[in-house]
């Protein structure tokens, strides 16, 4: 894997003949099998694959975990090497956000509610950094995990509204054997919290079953979560974004915030 850290080096490393395609996976590092599934999907349908690792300060609020967010560059680069990634772009914050930086991308509608309400400014930071990274990397296809369902729809909306010449691929959530969705923040969980976290996918599964027979998905999921005192639900809601009906939840296990979702209905694209 060729490692580049400046915008100039990234552009040079990713320059290619027009007929070859580039798949791009933006990440914040602390890579796990969920990220590797995105790399695999990108590898399957592109000539070149690029991955970025950047813990984007602009998407963390003052109460968020920017300082303690897990970072392990050596391990991440080894995983990318093993996965056959062509280019790893590890930008530095000072170059992406130089003094005087003043342009932000606000995606209306889909950014509101759920994660948008719980983390004000989060999606503005995500959309802005993604647009910047897309402009630098110049991919034909970009790969996002469905675990961040609202993020997928924010990026999908931005690509559509700003006429970006690239396609978005949403890749299925990767789960451990007990159903818990893989996430970089799972590393924070104690043994007991990790055990309690199983109630989250269980609740979403119950919500999905309830919806299928005409009952209230969110109410069914809340009931399951209510029986696990070690989890504190932040929200459990049904949302419709770009034709997809999703049951999404955020909970706290100790000080760790976990999100997950299940698709209830989806229009064919
Ligand atoms: O999902 C993430 O890891 C981040 O939100 C992303 C897309 C890399 C933007 O910083």
PDB file of C-alpha atoms and ligand atoms in Angstrom:
ATOM      1  CA  UNK A   1       0.000   0.000   0.000  1.00  0.00           C
ATOM      2  CA  UNK A   2       1.345   3.434  -0.924  1.00  0.00           C
ATOM      3  CA  UNK A   3       0.957   5.788   2.017  1.00  0.00           C
ATOM      4  CA  UNK A   4       0.432   9.485   1.268  1.00  0.00           C
ATOM      5  CA  UNK A   5      -0.156  12.302   3.726  1.00  0.00           C
ATOM      6  CA  UNK A   6      -0.437  15.504   1.722  1.00  0.00           C
ATOM      7  CA  UNK A   7      -3.160  16.580  -0.704  1.00  0.00           C
ATOM      8  CA  UNK A   8      -0.567  16.980  -3.462  1.00  0.00           C
ATOM      9  CA  UNK A   9       0.846  13.482  -2.940  1.00  0.00           C
ATOM     10  CA  UNK A  10      -2.670  11.999  -2.829  1.00  0.00           C
ATOM     11  CA  UNK A  11      -3.602  13.617  -6.140  1.00  0.00           C
ATOM     12  CA  UNK A  12      -0.336  12.446  -7.711  1.00  0.00           C
ATOM     13  CA  UNK A  13      -0.714   8.873  -6.404  1.00  0.00           C
ATOM     14  CA  UNK A  14      -4.317   8.648  -7.640  1.00  0.00           C
ATOM     15  CA  UNK A  15      -3.816  10.124 -11.119  1.00  0.00           C
ATOM     16  CA  UNK A  16      -4.840   7.413 -13.578  1.00  0.00           C
ATOM     17  CA  UNK A  17      -6.000   6.738 -17.127  1.00  0.00           C
ATOM     18  CA  UNK A  18      -9.658   7.727 -17.602  1.00  0.00           C
ATOM     19  CA  UNK A  19     -10.754   4.146 -18.364  1.00  0.00           C
ATOM     20  CA  UNK A  20      -9.585   2.760 -14.996  1.00  0.00           C
ATOM     21  CA  UNK A  21     -11.968   3.028 -12.055  1.00  0.00           C
ATOM     22  CA  UNK A  22     -11.196   4.024  -8.483  1.00  0.00           C
ATOM     23  CA  UNK A  23     -13.141   2.828  -5.431  1.00  0.00           C
ATOM     24  CA  UNK A  24     -12.734   4.873  -2.270  1.00  0.00           C
ATOM     25  CA  UNK A  25     -13.426   4.035   1.370  1.00  0.00           C
ATOM     26  CA  UNK A  26     -13.257   6.991   3.788  1.00  0.00           C
ATOM     27  CA  UNK A  27     -12.571   5.910   7.394  1.00  0.00           C
ATOM     28  CA  UNK A  28     -11.483   7.286  10.745  1.00  0.00           C
ATOM     29  CA  UNK A  29      -9.156   4.310  11.304  1.00  0.00           C
ATOM     30  CA  UNK A  30      -9.305   1.767  14.159  1.00  0.00           C
ATOM     31  CA  UNK A  31     -10.197  -0.566  11.333  1.00  0.00           C
ATOM     32  CA  UNK A  32     -12.322  -3.662  11.864  1.00  0.00           C
ATOM     33  CA  UNK A  33     -14.043  -6.274   9.694  1.00  0.00           C
ATOM     34  CA  UNK A  34     -16.775  -3.778   8.841  1.00  0.00           C
ATOM     35  CA  UNK A  35     -14.207  -1.520   7.148  1.00  0.00           C
ATOM     36  CA  UNK A  36     -12.602  -4.526   5.468  1.00  0.00           C
ATOM     37  CA  UNK A  37     -16.007  -5.468   3.992  1.00  0.00           C
ATOM     38  CA  UNK A  38     -16.089  -1.986   2.404  1.00  0.00           C
ATOM     39  CA  UNK A  39     -12.577  -2.520   1.010  1.00  0.00           C
ATOM     40  CA  UNK A  40     -13.638  -5.921  -0.317  1.00  0.00           C
ATOM     41  CA  UNK A  41     -16.686  -4.425  -2.052  1.00  0.00           C
ATOM     42  CA  UNK A  42     -14.470  -1.703  -3.559  1.00  0.00           C
ATOM     43  CA  UNK A  43     -11.866  -4.228  -4.717  1.00  0.00           C
ATOM     44  CA  UNK A  44     -14.499  -6.401  -6.397  1.00  0.00           C
ATOM     45  CA  UNK A  45     -15.598  -3.688  -8.832  1.00  0.00           C
ATOM     46  CA  UNK A  46     -12.725  -1.247  -9.323  1.00  0.00           C
ATOM     47  CA  UNK A  47      -9.228  -1.286 -10.797  1.00  0.00           C
ATOM     48  CA  UNK A  48      -7.783   0.751  -7.911  1.00  0.00           C
ATOM     49  CA  UNK A  49      -8.787   1.124  -4.273  1.00  0.00           C
ATOM     50  CA  UNK A  50      -7.981   4.028  -1.953  1.00  0.00           C
ATOM     51  CA  UNK A  51      -8.720   4.248   1.765  1.00  0.00           C
ATOM     52  CA  UNK A  52      -8.357   7.361   3.891  1.00  0.00           C
ATOM     53  CA  UNK A  53      -7.792   7.440   7.627  1.00  0.00           C
ATOM     54  CA  UNK A  54      -8.645  10.754   9.237  1.00  0.00           C
ATOM     55  CA  UNK A  55     -10.234  11.375  12.624  1.00  0.00           C
ATOM     56  CA  UNK A  56     -12.175  14.405  11.500  1.00  0.00           C
ATOM     57  CA  UNK A  57     -12.361  16.974  14.320  1.00  0.00           C
ATOM     58  CA  UNK A  58     -15.172  18.848  12.543  1.00  0.00           C
ATOM     59  CA  UNK A  59     -17.683  16.045  13.177  1.00  0.00           C
ATOM     60  CA  UNK A  60     -17.056  15.781  16.932  1.00  0.00           C
ATOM     61  CA  UNK A  61     -18.921  18.027  19.358  1.00  0.00           C
ATOM     62  CA  UNK A  62     -17.429  19.399  22.585  1.00  0.00           C
ATOM     63  CA  UNK A  63     -18.936  16.492  24.576  1.00  0.00           C
ATOM     64  CA  UNK A  64     -17.769  13.838  22.087  1.00  0.00           C
ATOM     65  CA  UNK A  65     -14.805  11.486  22.274  1.00  0.00           C
ATOM     66  CA  UNK A  66     -12.352  13.147  19.826  1.00  0.00           C
ATOM     67  CA  UNK A  67      -9.390  12.889  22.222  1.00  0.00           C
ATOM     68  CA  UNK A  68      -9.948   9.273  23.199  1.00  0.00           C
ATOM     69  CA  UNK A  69     -11.104   8.017  19.777  1.00  0.00           C
ATOM     70  CA  UNK A  70      -9.018   4.836  19.142  1.00  0.00           C
ATOM     71  CA  UNK A  71      -5.989   5.358  16.887  1.00  0.00           C
ATOM     72  CA  UNK A  72      -3.546   2.657  15.727  1.00  0.00           C
ATOM     73  CA  UNK A  73      -1.889   3.666  12.488  1.00  0.00           C
ATOM     74  CA  UNK A  74       0.601   0.784  12.342  1.00  0.00           C
ATOM     75  CA  UNK A  75      -2.097  -1.847  12.713  1.00  0.00           C
ATOM     76  CA  UNK A  76      -4.435  -0.065  10.281  1.00  0.00           C
ATOM     77  CA  UNK A  77      -1.738   0.164   7.588  1.00  0.00           C
ATOM     78  CA  UNK A  78      -0.889  -3.519   8.044  1.00  0.00           C
ATOM     79  CA  UNK A  79      -4.572  -4.432   7.531  1.00  0.00           C
ATOM     80  CA  UNK A  80      -4.770  -2.250   4.418  1.00  0.00           C
ATOM     81  CA  UNK A  81      -1.575  -3.815   3.054  1.00  0.00           C
ATOM     82  CA  UNK A  82      -2.998  -7.318   3.655  1.00  0.00           C
ATOM     83  CA  UNK A  83      -6.278  -6.308   2.010  1.00  0.00           C
ATOM     84  CA  UNK A  84      -4.404  -5.229  -1.138  1.00  0.00           C
ATOM     85  CA  UNK A  85      -5.368  -1.542  -0.950  1.00  0.00           C
ATOM     86  CA  UNK A  86      -3.438   0.568  -3.476  1.00  0.00           C
ATOM     87  CA  UNK A  87      -3.307   3.938  -1.728  1.00  0.00           C
ATOM     88  CA  UNK A  88      -3.778   4.932   1.926  1.00  0.00           C
ATOM     89  CA  UNK A  89      -4.365   8.653   2.379  1.00  0.00           C
ATOM     90  CA  UNK A  90      -3.664   9.906   5.906  1.00  0.00           C
ATOM     91  CA  UNK A  91      -4.208  13.662   5.729  1.00  0.00           C
ATOM     92  CA  UNK A  92      -3.314  16.024   8.536  1.00  0.00           C
ATOM     93  CA  UNK A  93      -5.888  18.358  10.048  1.00  0.00           C
ATOM     94  CA  UNK A  94      -3.819  21.514   9.444  1.00  0.00           C
ATOM     95  CA  UNK A  95      -3.820  20.913   5.698  1.00  0.00           C
ATOM     96  CA  UNK A  96      -7.510  19.942   5.441  1.00  0.00           C
ATOM     97  CA  UNK A  97      -8.636  22.786   7.712  1.00  0.00           C
ATOM     98  CA  UNK A  98      -6.093  25.597   7.318  1.00  0.00           C
ATOM     99  CA  UNK A  99      -6.452  28.893   9.175  1.00  0.00           C
ATOM    100  CA  UNK A 100      -9.375  30.827   7.693  1.00  0.00           C
ATOM    101  CA  UNK A 101     -11.298  27.717   6.633  1.00  0.00           C
ATOM    102  CA  UNK A 102     -14.874  28.972   6.237  1.00  0.00           C
ATOM    103  CA  UNK A 103     -16.874  26.744   3.869  1.00  0.00           C
ATOM    104  CA  UNK A 104     -19.299  24.164   5.205  1.00  0.00           C
ATOM    105  CA  UNK A 105     -21.766  21.752   3.624  1.00  0.00           C
ATOM    106  CA  UNK A 106     -25.182  21.588   5.301  1.00  0.00           C
ATOM    107  CA  UNK A 107     -27.421  18.839   3.952  1.00  0.00           C
ATOM    108  CA  UNK A 108     -30.983  19.768   4.931  1.00  0.00           C
ATOM    109  CA  UNK A 109     -33.803  17.402   5.801  1.00  0.00           C
ATOM    110  CA  UNK A 110     -32.060  14.074   6.206  1.00  0.00           C
ATOM    111  CA  UNK A 111     -29.462  15.568   8.611  1.00  0.00           C
ATOM    112  CA  UNK A 112     -32.227  16.536  11.020  1.00  0.00           C
ATOM    113  CA  UNK A 113     -33.426  14.309  13.851  1.00  0.00           C
ATOM    114  CA  UNK A 114     -31.840  11.168  15.355  1.00  0.00           C
ATOM    115  CA  UNK A 115     -28.024  11.524  15.122  1.00  0.00           C
ATOM    116  CA  UNK A 116     -28.448  15.080  13.817  1.00  0.00           C
ATOM    117  CA  UNK A 117     -30.448  16.061  16.904  1.00  0.00           C
ATOM    118  CA  UNK A 118     -28.272  14.115  19.351  1.00  0.00           C
ATOM    119  CA  UNK A 119     -25.017  15.464  17.875  1.00  0.00           C
ATOM    120  CA  UNK A 120     -25.559  19.041  16.606  1.00  0.00           C
ATOM    121  CA  UNK A 121     -23.123  19.915  13.804  1.00  0.00           C
ATOM    122  CA  UNK A 122     -22.067  16.281  13.332  1.00  0.00           C
ATOM    123  CA  UNK A 123     -23.427  15.834   9.802  1.00  0.00           C
ATOM    124  CA  UNK A 124     -22.164  19.234   8.712  1.00  0.00           C
ATOM    125  CA  UNK A 125     -18.676  18.018   9.694  1.00  0.00           C
ATOM    126  CA  UNK A 126     -19.200  14.658   7.960  1.00  0.00           C
ATOM    127  CA  UNK A 127     -20.585  16.153   4.731  1.00  0.00           C
ATOM    128  CA  UNK A 128     -17.870  18.809   4.573  1.00  0.00           C
ATOM    129  CA  UNK A 129     -14.975  16.404   5.061  1.00  0.00           C
ATOM    130  CA  UNK A 130     -16.485  13.869   2.648  1.00  0.00           C
ATOM    131  CA  UNK A 131     -16.882  16.489  -0.085  1.00  0.00           C
ATOM    132  CA  UNK A 132     -13.281  17.630   0.480  1.00  0.00           C
ATOM    133  CA  UNK A 133     -11.977  14.053   0.431  1.00  0.00           C
ATOM    134  CA  UNK A 134     -14.025  13.190  -2.684  1.00  0.00           C
ATOM    135  CA  UNK A 135     -12.542  16.262  -4.407  1.00  0.00           C
ATOM    136  CA  UNK A 136      -8.996  15.225  -3.495  1.00  0.00           C
ATOM    137  CA  UNK A 137      -9.298  11.478  -4.158  1.00  0.00           C
ATOM    138  CA  UNK A 138     -11.520  11.741  -7.270  1.00  0.00           C
ATOM    139  CA  UNK A 139     -13.231   8.336  -6.940  1.00  0.00           C
ATOM    140  CA  UNK A 140     -15.745   6.736  -9.312  1.00  0.00           C
ATOM    141  CA  UNK A 141     -17.438   4.895  -6.427  1.00  0.00           C
ATOM    142  CA  UNK A 142     -17.508   5.503  -2.677  1.00  0.00           C
ATOM    143  CA  UNK A 143     -18.302   2.871  -0.034  1.00  0.00           C
ATOM    144  CA  UNK A 144     -20.144   3.461   3.237  1.00  0.00           C
ATOM    145  CA  UNK A 145     -21.383   1.049   5.909  1.00  0.00           C
ATOM    146  CA  UNK A 146     -25.081   0.765   6.604  1.00  0.00           C
ATOM    147  CA  UNK A 147     -24.471   0.790  10.337  1.00  0.00           C
ATOM    148  CA  UNK A 148     -24.378   4.576   9.935  1.00  0.00           C
ATOM    149  CA  UNK A 149     -27.681   4.583   8.047  1.00  0.00           C
ATOM    150  CA  UNK A 150     -28.360   8.298   8.428  1.00  0.00           C
ATOM    151  CA  UNK A 151     -24.813   9.145   7.326  1.00  0.00           C
ATOM    152  CA  UNK A 152     -25.352   7.043   4.177  1.00  0.00           C
ATOM    153  CA  UNK A 153     -28.462   9.087   3.344  1.00  0.00           C
ATOM    154  CA  UNK A 154     -26.761  12.409   4.108  1.00  0.00           C
ATOM    155  CA  UNK A 155     -23.944  11.528   1.684  1.00  0.00           C
ATOM    156  CA  UNK A 156     -26.385  10.143  -0.896  1.00  0.00           C
ATOM    157  CA  UNK A 157     -28.334  13.415  -0.750  1.00  0.00           C
ATOM    158  CA  UNK A 158     -25.173  15.524  -1.033  1.00  0.00           C
ATOM    159  CA  UNK A 159     -23.983  13.527  -4.079  1.00  0.00           C
ATOM    160  CA  UNK A 160     -27.376  13.998  -5.741  1.00  0.00           C
ATOM    161  CA  UNK A 161     -27.866  17.666  -4.857  1.00  0.00           C
ATOM    162  CA  UNK A 162     -24.322  18.777  -5.736  1.00  0.00           C
ATOM    163  CA  UNK A 163     -24.139  16.624  -8.917  1.00  0.00           C
ATOM    164  CA  UNK A 164     -20.996  14.833  -7.798  1.00  0.00           C
ATOM    165  CA  UNK A 165     -19.782  12.490 -10.551  1.00  0.00           C
ATOM    166  CA  UNK A 166     -19.594   9.375  -8.388  1.00  0.00           C
ATOM    167  CA  UNK A 167     -21.728   6.503  -7.183  1.00  0.00           C
ATOM    168  CA  UNK A 168     -22.428   5.591  -3.575  1.00  0.00           C
ATOM    169  CA  UNK A 169     -22.468   1.979  -2.455  1.00  0.00           C
ATOM    170  CA  UNK A 170     -24.060   1.143   0.905  1.00  0.00           C
ATOM    171  CA  UNK A 171     -22.606  -2.071   2.328  1.00  0.00           C
ATOM    172  CA  UNK A 172     -24.362  -4.348   4.850  1.00  0.00           C
ATOM    173  CA  UNK A 173     -23.450  -4.014   8.529  1.00  0.00           C
ATOM    174  CA  UNK A 174     -20.963  -6.627   9.727  1.00  0.00           C
ATOM    175  CA  UNK A 175     -21.909  -8.202  13.057  1.00  0.00           C
ATOM    176  CA  UNK A 176     -20.258 -10.409  15.654  1.00  0.00           C
ATOM    177  CA  UNK A 177     -21.766 -13.852  16.218  1.00  0.00           C
ATOM    178  CA  UNK A 178     -23.974 -12.444  19.026  1.00  0.00           C
ATOM    179  CA  UNK A 179     -25.465  -9.825  16.699  1.00  0.00           C
ATOM    180  CA  UNK A 180     -23.559  -6.785  17.954  1.00  0.00           C
ATOM    181  CA  UNK A 181     -22.591  -4.544  15.039  1.00  0.00           C
ATOM    182  CA  UNK A 182     -18.860  -3.975  14.658  1.00  0.00           C
ATOM    183  CA  UNK A 183     -17.789  -0.428  15.451  1.00  0.00           C
ATOM    184  CA  UNK A 184     -14.544   1.274  16.420  1.00  0.00           C
ATOM    185  CA  UNK A 185     -16.117   2.427  19.689  1.00  0.00           C
ATOM    186  CA  UNK A 186     -16.831  -1.190  20.758  1.00  0.00           C
ATOM    187  CA  UNK A 187     -13.190  -1.185  21.922  1.00  0.00           C
ATOM    188  CA  UNK A 188     -14.247   1.068  24.832  1.00  0.00           C
ATOM    189  CA  UNK A 189     -16.715  -1.489  26.246  1.00  0.00           C
ATOM    190  CA  UNK A 190     -15.998  -3.455  29.432  1.00  0.00           C
ATOM    191  CA  UNK A 191     -16.895  -7.172  29.427  1.00  0.00           C
ATOM    192  CA  UNK A 192     -20.201  -6.475  31.120  1.00  0.00           C
ATOM    193  CA  UNK A 193     -21.074  -3.569  28.843  1.00  0.00           C
ATOM    194  CA  UNK A 194     -20.254  -5.707  25.804  1.00  0.00           C
ATOM    195  CA  UNK A 195     -22.658  -8.342  27.095  1.00  0.00           C
ATOM    196  CA  UNK A 196     -25.364  -5.740  27.681  1.00  0.00           C
ATOM    197  CA  UNK A 197     -24.799  -4.374  24.134  1.00  0.00           C
ATOM    198  CA  UNK A 198     -26.405  -7.543  22.738  1.00  0.00           C
ATOM    199  CA  UNK A 199     -29.787  -6.147  23.702  1.00  0.00           C
ATOM    200  CA  UNK A 200     -29.427  -3.480  20.981  1.00  0.00           C
ATOM    201  CA  UNK A 201     -29.547  -5.797  17.915  1.00  0.00           C
ATOM    202  CA  UNK A 202     -32.097  -7.945  19.758  1.00  0.00           C
ATOM    203  CA  UNK A 203     -34.351  -4.910  20.235  1.00  0.00           C
ATOM    204  CA  UNK A 204     -34.020  -3.902  16.576  1.00  0.00           C
ATOM    205  CA  UNK A 205     -34.815  -7.465  15.493  1.00  0.00           C
ATOM    206  CA  UNK A 206     -37.922  -7.424  17.674  1.00  0.00           C
ATOM    207  CA  UNK A 207     -38.900  -4.052  16.207  1.00  0.00           C
ATOM    208  CA  UNK A 208     -38.485  -5.400  12.693  1.00  0.00           C
ATOM    209  CA  UNK A 209     -40.663  -8.438  13.462  1.00  0.00           C
ATOM    210  CA  UNK A 210     -43.322  -6.194  15.014  1.00  0.00           C
ATOM    211  CA  UNK A 211     -43.324  -3.940  11.928  1.00  0.00           C
ATOM    212  CA  UNK A 212     -43.736  -6.936   9.623  1.00  0.00           C
ATOM    213  CA  UNK A 213     -47.034  -7.819  11.343  1.00  0.00           C
ATOM    214  CA  UNK A 214     -48.328  -4.258  11.523  1.00  0.00           C
ATOM    215  CA  UNK A 215     -47.229  -3.226  15.024  1.00  0.00           C
ATOM    216  CA  UNK A 216     -45.154  -0.238  16.170  1.00  0.00           C
ATOM    217  CA  UNK A 217     -41.495  -1.097  15.538  1.00  0.00           C
ATOM    218  CA  UNK A 218     -40.071   1.571  17.853  1.00  0.00           C
ATOM    219  CA  UNK A 219     -42.359   0.601  20.742  1.00  0.00           C
ATOM    220  CA  UNK A 220     -41.383  -3.069  20.407  1.00  0.00           C
ATOM    221  CA  UNK A 221     -37.675  -2.195  20.362  1.00  0.00           C
ATOM    222  CA  UNK A 222     -38.027   0.158  23.350  1.00  0.00           C
ATOM    223  CA  UNK A 223     -39.640  -2.634  25.345  1.00  0.00           C
ATOM    224  CA  UNK A 224     -36.655  -4.945  24.801  1.00  0.00           C
ATOM    225  CA  UNK A 225     -34.193  -2.188  25.677  1.00  0.00           C
ATOM    226  CA  UNK A 226     -36.230  -1.337  28.774  1.00  0.00           C
ATOM    227  CA  UNK A 227     -35.494  -4.823  30.091  1.00  0.00           C
ATOM    228  CA  UNK A 228     -31.707  -4.255  29.968  1.00  0.00           C
ATOM    229  CA  UNK A 229     -30.898  -1.818  32.793  1.00  0.00           C
ATOM    230  CA  UNK A 230     -27.211  -1.624  31.784  1.00  0.00           C
ATOM    231  CA  UNK A 231     -28.152   0.239  28.570  1.00  0.00           C
ATOM    232  CA  UNK A 232     -29.533   3.787  28.523  1.00  0.00           C
ATOM    233  CA  UNK A 233     -31.480   4.452  25.319  1.00  0.00           C
ATOM    234  CA  UNK A 234     -30.909   7.904  23.772  1.00  0.00           C
ATOM    235  CA  UNK A 235     -33.393   7.456  20.951  1.00  0.00           C
ATOM    236  CA  UNK A 236     -35.292   4.620  19.301  1.00  0.00           C
ATOM    237  CA  UNK A 237     -37.076   5.927  16.214  1.00  0.00           C
ATOM    238  CA  UNK A 238     -38.423   5.044  12.810  1.00  0.00           C
ATOM    239  CA  UNK A 239     -37.286   7.395  10.036  1.00  0.00           C
ATOM    240  CA  UNK A 240     -37.882   7.540   6.300  1.00  0.00           C
ATOM    241  CA  UNK A 241     -34.897   8.761   4.278  1.00  0.00           C
ATOM    242  CA  UNK A 242     -34.751   8.734   0.467  1.00  0.00           C
ATOM    243  CA  UNK A 243     -37.380   6.003   0.263  1.00  0.00           C
ATOM    244  CA  UNK A 244     -35.837   3.793   2.981  1.00  0.00           C
ATOM    245  CA  UNK A 245     -37.767   3.137   6.186  1.00  0.00           C
ATOM    246  CA  UNK A 246     -35.300   2.532   9.020  1.00  0.00           C
ATOM    247  CA  UNK A 247     -35.626   1.665  12.700  1.00  0.00           C
ATOM    248  CA  UNK A 248     -32.578   3.284  14.325  1.00  0.00           C
ATOM    249  CA  UNK A 249     -31.393   3.502  17.897  1.00  0.00           C
ATOM    250  CA  UNK A 250     -28.610   5.033  19.965  1.00  0.00           C
ATOM    251  CA  UNK A 251     -27.847   3.775  23.467  1.00  0.00           C
ATOM    252  CA  UNK A 252     -25.209   4.342  26.098  1.00  0.00           C
ATOM    253  CA  UNK A 253     -23.407   1.444  27.741  1.00  0.00           C
ATOM    254  CA  UNK A 254     -21.465   3.121  30.536  1.00  0.00           C
ATOM    255  CA  UNK A 255     -19.895   6.131  28.846  1.00  0.00           C
ATOM    256  CA  UNK A 256     -19.828   4.509  25.401  1.00  0.00           C
ATOM    257  CA  UNK A 257     -22.369   5.516  22.797  1.00  0.00           C
ATOM    258  CA  UNK A 258     -23.506   2.790  20.394  1.00  0.00           C
ATOM    259  CA  UNK A 259     -25.730   3.122  17.343  1.00  0.00           C
ATOM    260  CA  UNK A 260     -27.383   0.489  15.188  1.00  0.00           C
ATOM    261  CA  UNK A 261     -30.351   0.165  12.845  1.00  0.00           C
ATOM    262  CA  UNK A 262     -32.424  -2.201  10.809  1.00  0.00           C
ATOM    263  CA  UNK A 263     -34.078  -1.494   7.469  1.00  0.00           C
ATOM    264  CA  UNK A 264     -37.834  -2.000   7.639  1.00  0.00           C
ATOM    265  CA  UNK A 265     -38.711  -1.160   4.030  1.00  0.00           C
ATOM    266  CA  UNK A 266     -36.631  -0.177   1.054  1.00  0.00           C
ATOM    267  CA  UNK A 267     -37.608   1.080  -2.383  1.00  0.00           C
ATOM    268  CA  UNK A 268     -35.632  -0.544  -5.180  1.00  0.00           C
ATOM    269  CA  UNK A 269     -32.905   1.804  -6.552  1.00  0.00           C
TER     270      UNK A 269
HETATM  271  O1  LIG B   1     -18.033   6.931   9.107  1.00  0.00           O
HETATM  272  C1  LIG B   1     -16.939   7.473   9.346  1.00  0.00           C
HETATM  273  O2  LIG B   1     -15.956   6.822   9.734  1.00  0.00           O
HETATM  274  C2  LIG B   1     -16.796   8.980   9.164  1.00  0.00           C
HETATM  275  O3  LIG B   1     -17.964   9.636   9.480  1.00  0.00           O
HETATM  276  C3  LIG B   1     -16.300   9.356   7.767  1.00  0.00           C
HETATM  277  C4  LIG B   1     -17.286   8.951   6.696  1.00  0.00           C
HETATM  278  C5  LIG B   1     -14.948   8.701   7.484  1.00  0.00           C
HETATM  279  C6  LIG B   1     -16.120  10.878   7.668  1.00  0.00           C
HETATM  280  O4  LIG B   1     -15.182  11.345   8.574  1.00  0.00           O
END
